[in-house]
Amino acid sequence: MSFGSMRKTFFGWRRLGVLVLTCLIALPAQAERIREIASFAGVRDNALVGYGLVVGLDGSGDRTMQAPFTGQSLTNMLSQLGITVPAGTNMQLRNVAAVMVTADLPAFARQGQRFDVVVSSVGNADSLRGGTLLMTPLKGADGDTYAIAQGNLLVGGAGASAGGSSVQINQQAGGRIANGATVEKEVPLALGRNGGRLELQLDQSDFGTAQRVVEAINRSFGYSVASAQNGRIISLDGPGDANARVNFMARVENLEVTPTEAPAKVVLNSRTGAVVLNGAVTLHQAAVAHGNLSIVIDSDYGVSQPNPFTEGETVVVQDTEVSIEQQPGTLKVVEGANLLDVVDALNSLGATPNDLMSILEALKSAGSLRAELEII
């Protein structure tokens, strides 16, 4: 093969690679099922919480002197079982721990059904491994009891100690009980109580997506059954019969809709220094000067010895040097019409993530960064 043909082949493959890369970047948004971007109003879990005791611990429970509420809870429980503890009794128990029990009551749960619970220590127990949760009422936000939890804990952590040394893997002050709660009271939920009227709630408020959902539903059913109330709520005229309503809701959830492109946004995590940009971010032309200022403090310790046969004392002398170094900052032009251009322009500044936050805020104030800044 001649050099000319090789060169043509190389540039041909290069153009093909650029074309493929452009196609990958310009891929349109994929269609999603409505159930992945929206949910029906009222169909949700309900948070439950309760306070209880875990017993059967192998000396790793609460220290009742530092956690007196554990002893009080045990005394109250024993009194309900017909056992009277003399007043002033100091029970030094190490196999009991006070815990908080949390769970999510699933939608449409009925009496007798079971679900998982999470048990977490509220005292100074070293470990809940091997413990048993005693009957604990789980209450909702209205103060009513909706479930009862009880059972043996499964703790994922492990630890051991001997001779003053200890080792621990994962956390041992909490665990789970699979199917540890039983539903005692149902949460009332009447779907379609207003003549079959239903509400579909989008996870993210967006007028364009709401319009596309309405069009997809009406096109699927062949007549107008959906209407948008705002950028999040979509009203549906569902059937009055319960069985037909379930079929209607299942059909709506499985319809595919292509959401509108998300607005340009830059998310800054002030705690970790993470900077995340979505694909809609653009950067108009701007000149940025970036320089680093570093302060170095160096401390050196020396010993000052007195002269022989004197009454002086040996002292430690600290010698501290403070230096300030500043790297020169030069103006660099940054600009980008797509995400790759924006990333290349920002990387050319050579800034750390924390410095990049300040630069992005300045670019936003200057009108160059076309995106919404969100600090979390």
Coordinates of C-alpha atoms in Angstrom, one line a residue:
M1 CA 0.0 0.0 0.0
S2 CA 1.4 3.4 -1.0
F3 CA 1.9 6.3 1.5
G4 CA -0.9 8.3 -0.2
S5 CA -3.4 5.4 0.1
M6 CA -2.4 4.9 3.7
R7 CA -2.9 8.6 4.4
K8 CA -6.4 8.5 2.8
T9 CA -7.3 5.4 4.8
F10 CA -6.1 7.1 8.1
F11 CA -8.0 10.3 7.5
G12 CA -11.1 8.2 6.5
W13 CA -11.0 6.3 9.7
R14 CA -10.4 9.6 11.6
R15 CA -13.5 11.2 10.0
L16 CA -15.5 8.0 10.8
G17 CA -14.4 8.2 14.4
V18 CA -15.4 11.8 14.7
L19 CA -18.7 11.0 13.1
V20 CA -19.3 8.2 15.5
L21 CA -18.4 10.4 18.5
T22 CA -20.7 13.1 17.3
C23 CA -23.5 10.6 16.9
L24 CA -23.0 9.4 20.4
I25 CA -23.0 12.9 21.8
A26 CA -26.1 13.9 19.8
L27 CA -28.2 10.9 20.7
P28 CA -31.8 11.9 21.4
A29 CA -33.3 11.4 24.8
Q30 CA -34.7 7.9 25.3
A31 CA -38.3 7.2 25.9
E32 CA -39.3 6.1 29.4
R33 CA -42.3 4.5 30.8
I34 CA -44.6 6.8 32.7
R35 CA -44.2 4.7 35.9
E36 CA -40.5 5.7 35.9
I37 CA -41.2 9.5 35.8
A38 CA -44.5 9.8 37.6
S39 CA -46.7 8.2 40.3
F40 CA -50.4 8.2 41.2
A41 CA -51.4 10.5 44.1
G42 CA -51.9 8.6 47.3
V43 CA -50.0 5.5 46.3
R44 CA -47.0 5.8 48.6
D45 CA -45.4 4.3 51.7
N46 CA -46.0 5.7 55.2
A47 CA -43.2 6.1 57.7
L48 CA -43.6 4.4 61.1
V49 CA -41.5 4.7 64.3
G50 CA -41.4 3.1 67.7
Y51 CA -39.4 2.8 70.9
G52 CA -38.6 -0.6 72.3
L53 CA -36.1 -2.9 74.1
V54 CA -33.7 -5.5 72.8
V55 CA -32.8 -8.3 75.2
G56 CA -30.5 -11.3 75.1
L57 CA -27.3 -9.4 74.5
D58 CA -24.1 -11.0 75.6
G59 CA -22.9 -8.2 77.9
S60 CA -22.9 -5.6 75.2
G61 CA -26.0 -3.7 76.1
D62 CA -26.6 -0.3 77.6
R63 CA -24.7 0.8 80.7
T64 CA -27.8 1.7 82.8
M65 CA -25.9 4.3 84.9
Q66 CA -25.2 6.4 81.8
A67 CA -28.5 5.5 80.1
P68 CA -31.1 5.5 82.9
F69 CA -34.0 5.5 80.4
T70 CA -33.2 1.8 79.6
G71 CA -33.7 0.8 83.3
Q72 CA -36.9 2.9 83.4
S73 CA -38.3 1.2 80.3
L74 CA -37.5 -2.2 81.6
T75 CA -39.2 -1.4 85.0
N76 CA -42.3 -0.2 83.2
M77 CA -42.4 -3.3 81.0
L78 CA -42.0 -5.6 83.9
S79 CA -44.8 -3.8 85.8
Q80 CA -47.2 -4.5 82.9
L81 CA -46.3 -8.1 83.1
G82 CA -47.2 -8.2 86.8
I83 CA -43.6 -8.0 88.2
T84 CA -42.9 -5.2 90.7
V85 CA -39.4 -3.9 91.0
P86 CA -38.7 -2.3 94.4
A87 CA -38.2 1.5 94.3
G88 CA -34.6 2.6 94.3
T89 CA -33.3 -0.7 92.9
N90 CA -30.2 -0.1 90.8
M91 CA -30.3 -2.8 88.1
Q92 CA -26.9 -3.2 86.6
L93 CA -27.9 -4.9 83.4
R94 CA -25.7 -5.3 80.4
N95 CA -27.9 -7.5 78.3
V96 CA -30.6 -5.0 77.5
A97 CA -30.5 -2.0 75.1
A98 CA -33.0 0.7 74.3
V99 CA -33.6 1.0 70.6
M100 CA -35.7 2.9 68.0
V101 CA -37.5 0.9 65.4
T102 CA -38.2 2.5 62.0
A103 CA -40.1 1.1 59.0
D104 CA -42.0 2.1 55.9
L105 CA -45.6 0.8 55.7
P106 CA -46.2 -0.2 52.1
A107 CA -49.2 1.1 50.2
F108 CA -52.3 -1.0 50.2
A109 CA -51.0 -3.1 53.2
R110 CA -53.7 -5.1 54.9
Q111 CA -54.0 -6.5 58.4
G112 CA -51.8 -9.5 59.0
Q113 CA -49.3 -8.7 56.3
R114 CA -45.6 -8.5 57.3
F115 CA -42.8 -6.1 56.4
D116 CA -39.1 -5.4 57.3
V117 CA -38.0 -3.1 60.2
V118 CA -34.7 -1.4 61.1
V119 CA -33.6 -1.4 64.7
S120 CA -31.1 1.2 65.9
S121 CA -29.5 1.7 69.4
V122 CA -30.2 5.0 71.2
G123 CA -28.1 4.3 74.2
N124 CA -24.4 3.3 74.6
A125 CA -24.7 -0.4 73.7
D126 CA -21.6 -1.8 72.1
S127 CA -23.4 -4.3 69.9
L128 CA -26.9 -5.6 69.2
R129 CA -25.7 -8.9 67.8
G130 CA -27.7 -11.8 69.0
G131 CA -30.5 -9.7 70.5
T132 CA -34.2 -10.1 70.4
L133 CA -36.6 -7.1 69.9
L134 CA -39.5 -7.3 72.3
M135 CA -43.0 -6.3 71.1
T136 CA -42.8 -2.7 70.0
P137 CA -45.8 -0.7 68.7
L138 CA -45.0 1.3 65.5
K139 CA -46.9 4.6 65.2
G140 CA -47.5 6.9 62.4
A141 CA -47.5 10.7 62.2
D142 CA -51.0 10.9 63.6
G143 CA -49.9 9.0 66.8
D144 CA -52.0 5.8 66.0
T145 CA -50.4 2.4 66.1
Y146 CA -50.3 0.7 62.7
A147 CA -48.0 -2.2 63.3
I148 CA -46.3 -4.3 65.9
A149 CA -42.6 -5.3 65.6
Q150 CA -40.9 -8.2 67.3
G151 CA -38.2 -10.7 66.4
N152 CA -34.5 -11.6 66.3
L153 CA -32.0 -9.1 64.9
L154 CA -29.7 -9.6 62.0
V155 CA -26.5 -7.5 62.5
G156 CA -24.1 -7.2 59.6
G157 CA -21.1 -6.0 61.7
A158 CA -18.7 -8.0 63.7
G159 CA -16.0 -7.2 66.3
A160 CA -13.7 -8.6 68.9
S161 CA -11.5 -7.3 71.7
A162 CA -8.8 -8.8 74.0
G163 CA -5.9 -7.5 76.0
G164 CA -6.9 -3.9 75.5
S165 CA -7.0 -4.2 71.7
S166 CA -10.1 -4.4 69.6
V167 CA -11.1 -4.7 66.0
Q168 CA -14.5 -4.0 64.4
I169 CA -15.9 -4.5 60.9
N170 CA -18.9 -2.4 59.9
Q171 CA -21.4 -1.0 62.4
Q172 CA -22.9 -3.1 65.2
A173 CA -25.3 -0.7 66.8
G174 CA -28.1 -1.4 64.3
G175 CA -29.7 -4.2 62.5
R176 CA -32.7 -5.5 60.6
I177 CA -35.5 -7.9 61.2
A178 CA -36.9 -9.5 58.0
N179 CA -40.7 -9.5 58.1
G180 CA -40.4 -8.3 61.7
A181 CA -43.5 -6.2 61.8
T182 CA -47.2 -7.2 61.4
V183 CA -49.8 -4.7 60.1
E184 CA -52.5 -4.1 62.8
K185 CA -54.2 -1.1 61.2
E186 CA -54.7 -0.2 57.5
V187 CA -54.1 3.2 56.1
P188 CA -57.3 4.4 54.4
L189 CA -56.8 5.0 50.6
A190 CA -59.7 5.5 48.3
L191 CA -58.6 5.8 44.7
G192 CA -61.0 7.4 42.3
R193 CA -63.5 8.3 45.0
N194 CA -64.6 11.4 43.0
G195 CA -66.3 9.4 40.2
G196 CA -63.1 7.7 39.1
R197 CA -61.0 10.9 39.1
L198 CA -57.2 10.2 39.4
E199 CA -54.1 12.4 39.7
L200 CA -50.8 11.6 38.1
Q201 CA -47.8 13.4 39.7
L202 CA -44.6 13.9 37.8
D203 CA -41.4 13.4 39.8
Q204 CA -39.9 16.6 38.3
S205 CA -42.0 19.6 37.5
D206 CA -41.8 20.3 33.8
F207 CA -44.5 21.8 31.5
G208 CA -43.1 20.2 28.4
T209 CA -43.0 16.7 29.9
A210 CA -46.5 17.2 31.3
Q211 CA -47.8 18.1 27.8
R212 CA -46.1 15.0 26.3
V213 CA -47.6 12.7 28.9
V214 CA -51.1 14.1 28.3
E215 CA -50.7 13.6 24.5
A216 CA -49.4 10.1 24.9
I217 CA -52.3 9.1 27.2
N218 CA -55.0 10.6 25.0
R219 CA -53.5 9.1 21.9
S220 CA -53.4 5.7 23.5
F221 CA -57.0 5.7 24.6
G222 CA -58.3 7.4 21.5
Y223 CA -60.2 10.1 23.4
S224 CA -59.5 12.9 25.9
V225 CA -59.0 11.2 29.4
A226 CA -56.0 13.3 30.6
S227 CA -55.6 17.0 31.2
A228 CA -52.6 18.9 32.7
Q229 CA -53.4 21.0 35.8
N230 CA -49.9 22.4 36.0
G231 CA -46.3 21.4 35.3
R232 CA -46.6 18.5 37.8
I233 CA -50.2 17.4 38.2
I234 CA -52.1 15.6 35.4
S235 CA -55.8 14.8 36.0
L236 CA -57.3 11.5 34.6
D237 CA -60.9 10.5 34.1
G238 CA -60.6 6.9 35.2
P239 CA -63.3 4.2 35.4
G240 CA -65.7 4.0 38.3
D241 CA -65.3 0.2 38.7
A242 CA -62.3 -0.9 40.9
N243 CA -61.2 -3.7 38.6
A244 CA -61.4 -1.5 35.4
R245 CA -59.6 1.3 37.3
V246 CA -56.6 -1.1 38.0
N247 CA -56.4 -2.0 34.3
F248 CA -56.6 1.7 33.4
M249 CA -53.8 2.6 35.8
A250 CA -51.6 -0.3 34.6
R251 CA -52.1 0.8 31.0
V252 CA -51.2 4.4 31.8
E253 CA -48.0 3.4 33.8
N254 CA -46.7 1.3 30.9
L255 CA -47.1 4.0 28.2
E256 CA -43.7 5.4 26.9
V257 CA -43.0 9.1 26.9
T258 CA -39.8 11.0 25.9
P259 CA -39.2 13.6 28.6
T260 CA -38.0 17.1 27.5
E261 CA -34.4 17.9 27.9
A262 CA -33.5 18.9 31.5
P263 CA -32.5 22.6 32.0
A264 CA -28.8 23.4 32.1
K265 CA -27.6 23.0 35.7
V266 CA -24.3 22.8 37.5
V267 CA -24.3 21.2 41.0
L268 CA -21.6 22.1 43.4
N269 CA -21.0 20.0 46.6
S270 CA -19.4 22.3 49.1
R271 CA -18.5 19.5 51.4
T272 CA -16.7 17.1 49.0
G273 CA -15.7 19.5 46.3
A274 CA -17.5 17.6 43.6
V275 CA -18.6 19.5 40.5
V276 CA -21.3 18.0 38.2
L277 CA -22.5 19.4 34.9
N278 CA -25.3 18.1 32.7
G279 CA -25.2 18.0 29.0
A280 CA -27.2 21.2 28.4
V281 CA -24.5 23.5 30.0
T282 CA -22.9 26.0 27.6
L283 CA -20.2 28.5 28.1
H284 CA -20.1 31.8 26.3
Q285 CA -16.7 33.4 25.6
A286 CA -15.0 34.8 28.7
A287 CA -11.4 35.5 29.9
V288 CA -10.4 34.0 33.2
A289 CA -7.3 34.6 35.3
H290 CA -6.5 31.9 37.8
G291 CA -3.6 31.8 40.3
N292 CA -3.0 29.8 43.5
L293 CA -2.0 31.4 46.8
S294 CA -0.3 29.1 49.3
I295 CA 0.9 29.8 52.8
V296 CA 3.5 27.5 54.3
I297 CA 4.2 27.4 58.0
D298 CA 7.3 25.4 59.0
S299 CA 8.1 24.9 62.6
D300 CA 11.5 23.6 63.8
Y301 CA 12.2 22.6 67.4
G302 CA 15.7 22.9 68.9
V303 CA 17.3 22.5 72.3
S304 CA 19.1 25.4 74.1
Q305 CA 21.8 24.1 76.4
P306 CA 23.1 26.3 79.2
N307 CA 26.9 26.9 79.7
P308 CA 28.7 24.5 81.9
F309 CA 28.7 25.1 85.6
T310 CA 25.9 27.6 85.4
E311 CA 22.5 27.6 86.9
G312 CA 20.7 27.7 83.6
E313 CA 18.1 25.1 82.5
T314 CA 17.8 23.2 79.2
V315 CA 14.8 24.6 77.2
V316 CA 13.1 23.7 73.9
V317 CA 13.2 26.5 71.4
Q318 CA 10.7 26.7 68.6
D319 CA 11.8 28.3 65.3
T320 CA 8.9 29.1 63.0
E321 CA 9.1 30.3 59.4
V322 CA 6.1 31.6 57.4
S323 CA 6.3 31.8 53.6
I324 CA 3.7 32.9 51.1
E325 CA 3.9 31.6 47.5
Q326 CA 1.6 32.8 44.8
Q327 CA 1.6 31.3 41.3
P328 CA 1.1 33.8 38.5
G329 CA -2.3 33.8 37.0
T330 CA -2.7 34.5 33.2
L331 CA -5.9 35.3 31.3
K332 CA -7.2 32.4 29.4
V333 CA -10.2 32.4 27.0
V334 CA -12.8 29.8 27.9
E335 CA -15.8 28.9 25.7
G336 CA -17.8 25.9 24.9
A337 CA -21.0 25.1 23.0
N338 CA -21.4 21.5 24.3
L339 CA -20.4 19.5 27.4
L340 CA -17.1 18.3 26.0
D341 CA -16.0 21.8 25.1
V342 CA -17.0 23.2 28.5
V343 CA -15.0 20.4 30.3
D344 CA -12.0 21.0 28.1
A345 CA -12.2 24.8 28.7
L346 CA -12.4 24.4 32.4
N347 CA -9.7 21.8 32.6
S348 CA -7.4 24.2 30.7
L349 CA -7.4 26.5 33.7
G350 CA -5.7 23.8 35.9
A351 CA -7.9 24.6 38.9
T352 CA -8.7 22.4 41.8
P353 CA -12.4 21.5 42.4
N354 CA -12.6 24.1 45.2
D355 CA -11.1 26.7 42.9
L356 CA -13.4 25.6 40.1
M357 CA -16.4 26.4 42.3
S358 CA -15.3 30.0 42.6
I359 CA -14.6 30.2 38.9
L360 CA -18.0 28.9 38.0
E361 CA -19.7 31.3 40.3
A362 CA -17.8 34.2 38.8
L363 CA -18.6 33.0 35.3
K364 CA -22.3 32.8 36.3
S365 CA -22.1 36.4 37.6
A366 CA -20.4 37.6 34.4
G367 CA -23.2 36.0 32.3
S368 CA -20.9 33.6 30.5
L369 CA -22.1 30.4 32.2
R370 CA -25.5 29.5 30.8
A371 CA -26.7 27.2 33.5
E372 CA -28.4 27.2 36.9
L373 CA -26.0 26.9 39.9
E374 CA -27.1 24.6 42.7
I375 CA -25.0 24.2 45.9
I376 CA -25.6 21.2 48.0

